Amino acid sequence: MKCKISIPAWLMFDSPPMRFLLAVLVSSFCILHSSFAATQRPNIIVIMADDLGYGDLGCYGAKAVQTPNIDRLAAEGVRFTSGYCSAATCTPTRFSFITGTYAFRQKGTGVAPPNGPALIKPGTATISSLLKQAGYATAVIGKWHLGLGDPKPDWNGDLKPGPLEIGFDHCFLLPTTNDRVPQVYVNDHRVQNLDAKDPLWVGDKAPDENHPTGITHRSTLRMDWTHGHNQTIHNGIGRIGFYTGGTAARFRDEDLGDAWIKESNQWIESHKDQPFFLFFASHDIHVPRMPHERFQGKTPLGFRGDAVVEFDWSVGEIMKTLDRLHLAENTLIVLCSDNGPVLDDGYKDGAVEKLGDHKPAGPFSGGKYSVFEGGTRTPFITRWKGRVKPGVSDEIVCTIDLAASFAALNGVSLPENACRDSFNVLPALLGESGAKGRDHLLQQDNNGTNFGLRAGDWKLVRMKAKGKSQAIVTKKVTPLPTSQHALYHLADDPGEEHDLSAKNPEKTQEMIAKLDALIAAERSR
Ligand code: NG6
Ligand code: CA
């Protein structure tokens, strides 16, 4: 017997009542889905300090300088004890942060000169292009130092390629460093406030023999130099490189911190209704350290400590803006540094004389320029209010991992040949219990001449030249390895003072082989 089921006409799929019901169901699913996605797609702000050491913040043990804002950020988030940048100077760390690829894999990524070309080629998948692809508004505000233009910057024309050609919608920049000429802001493709009648010229040789320099006019300087920094004088301070013109465009060093905050506040406010990614690249605490007058004298450490206070103020201003706009619970902040600390980096600013008991690199050896831990193990804090459980994490995470981790956060898959050394450590960044960070990390100096390799608690140091090439950058005297390779056990010897390679030949060989393989391979992801 056949059973015949008759469906009432209103239940047919193409009937008007059914279409209405389906439409209601689909749209409520979409609303639900998008609010879920919104809570999973936070705004992202990466705050990168310049030359800030592991021991320079209150929450990392500093006593001589107070950093209440960053301490609060740490208390509300995760403070990492093994957070790293990938290189011991600025340009390679920033290169690998943006590209997710170790800088030594591309030649010419050491400290960029004033007229250096754009180091990241348009078309490269970057942390910003990946987030833009995920629907984020993107901006970089502050120090760039990754070159502009090809083959060199056109200071009076369009400065491109630059950030806007690699995934940033907006940039407001200090083009190289504050100690390298020219001292002007770059707003998107142009030098800001440049008067066409007073063109800007930048070069590496004096334009004429009467050009005043830090050598010919040394007695007029308000901050004397100790090495380098004796070419063109601006704001009473000698710089690296030569320039003329662009007078109306020049900034006062004291005003940089305020300029970054003003621009950031405006940009955040005008993008508050969509996911945004801000790379906030402070010039603090790089030389010449010349914080705003209101911060000068705030610490017993001289301008180096006062610049840390200015940096802490900047972080506080960003936190205030997020609170005011009710964005703190929907914003992931990552605070990091581009390399370890240095005291005398070319100017007599009292950093050495006024150091007292302050330990810029905390318990570590070395600092900026060095592949000992002090060169790359730096403050690293994440905060996402309401999402990240506050605490302290010993997991190994690195600025190079942010590209893959943020892509994962947004469900964006990485192109096969992109971000070749960036690992997704998102669960560790979010402080999830049991989440693992990296099992190894390669550390490089400026040009990839010397290397460090951390694997678990073991650390291999490879010096190109025996017993040479480590400047003493903080007052801590670093015992130099007496052979090309040295092996340390970081859990027992965080200061890398006892070379165990002779006692542990097998471990040493294993680490050497791993380092060789990482260097030879084109990728580690
Ligand atoms: C060095 C500079 C140093 C600093 C560094 C780059 C001299 C003697 N030294 O060449 O002052 O500018 O480059 O620093 O000129 S970084 O943080 O941008 O990598
Ligand atoms: Ca730096």
GROMACS .gro file of C-alpha atoms and ligand atoms in nm, residues 50-51 89-91 111 143 145 177 179-180 227-229 240 286-287 338-339 345 368-369, ligand 1:
model
   41
   50ASP     CA    1   6.311   5.118   2.049
   51ASP     CA    2   6.613   4.985   2.244
   89THR     CA    3   6.912   4.587   1.606
   90CYS     CA    4   6.616   4.771   1.468
   91THR     CA    5   6.596   4.716   1.092
  111VAL     CA    6   7.059   4.909   1.002
  143LYS     CA    7   5.967   5.490   1.346
  145HIS     CA    8   6.360   5.240   0.938
  177THR     CA    9   6.596   5.686   1.317
  179ASP     CA   10   6.983   6.009   1.497
  180ARG     CA   11   6.980   5.972   1.116
  227HIS     CA   12   8.115   5.826   1.845
  228GLY     CA   13   7.963   5.900   1.506
  229HIS     CA   14   7.674   6.148   1.516
  240ILE     CA   15   7.435   6.065   1.108
  286HIS     CA   16   6.664   5.548   2.103
  287VAL     CA   17   6.940   5.812   2.087
  338ASP     CA   18   6.305   4.605   1.869
  339ASN     CA   19   6.630   4.509   2.040
  345ASP     CA   20   7.502   5.463   2.171
  368LYS     CA   21   7.176   4.581   2.163
  369TYR     CA   22   7.403   4.437   1.886
  526NG6     C1   23   7.454   5.265   1.476
  526NG6     C2   24   7.463   5.399   1.546
  526NG6     C3   25   7.373   5.394   1.666
  526NG6     C4   26   7.233   5.358   1.625
  526NG6     C5   27   7.234   5.226   1.549
  526NG6     C6   28   7.099   5.188   1.497
  526NG6     C7   29   7.684   5.513   1.537
  526NG6     C8   30   7.820   5.519   1.593
  526NG6     N1   31   7.602   5.421   1.590
  526NG6     O1   32   7.531   5.269   1.359
  526NG6     O2   33   7.373   5.518   1.731
  526NG6     O3   34   7.178   5.458   1.544
  526NG6     O4   35   7.321   5.236   1.439
  526NG6     O5   36   7.010   5.168   1.599
  526NG6     O6   37   7.652   5.589   1.446
  526NG6     S1   38   6.877   5.093   1.572
  526NG6     O7   39   6.812   5.077   1.700
  526NG6     O8   40   6.800   5.173   1.481
  526NG6     O9   41   6.913   4.963   1.516
   0.00000   0.00000   0.00000
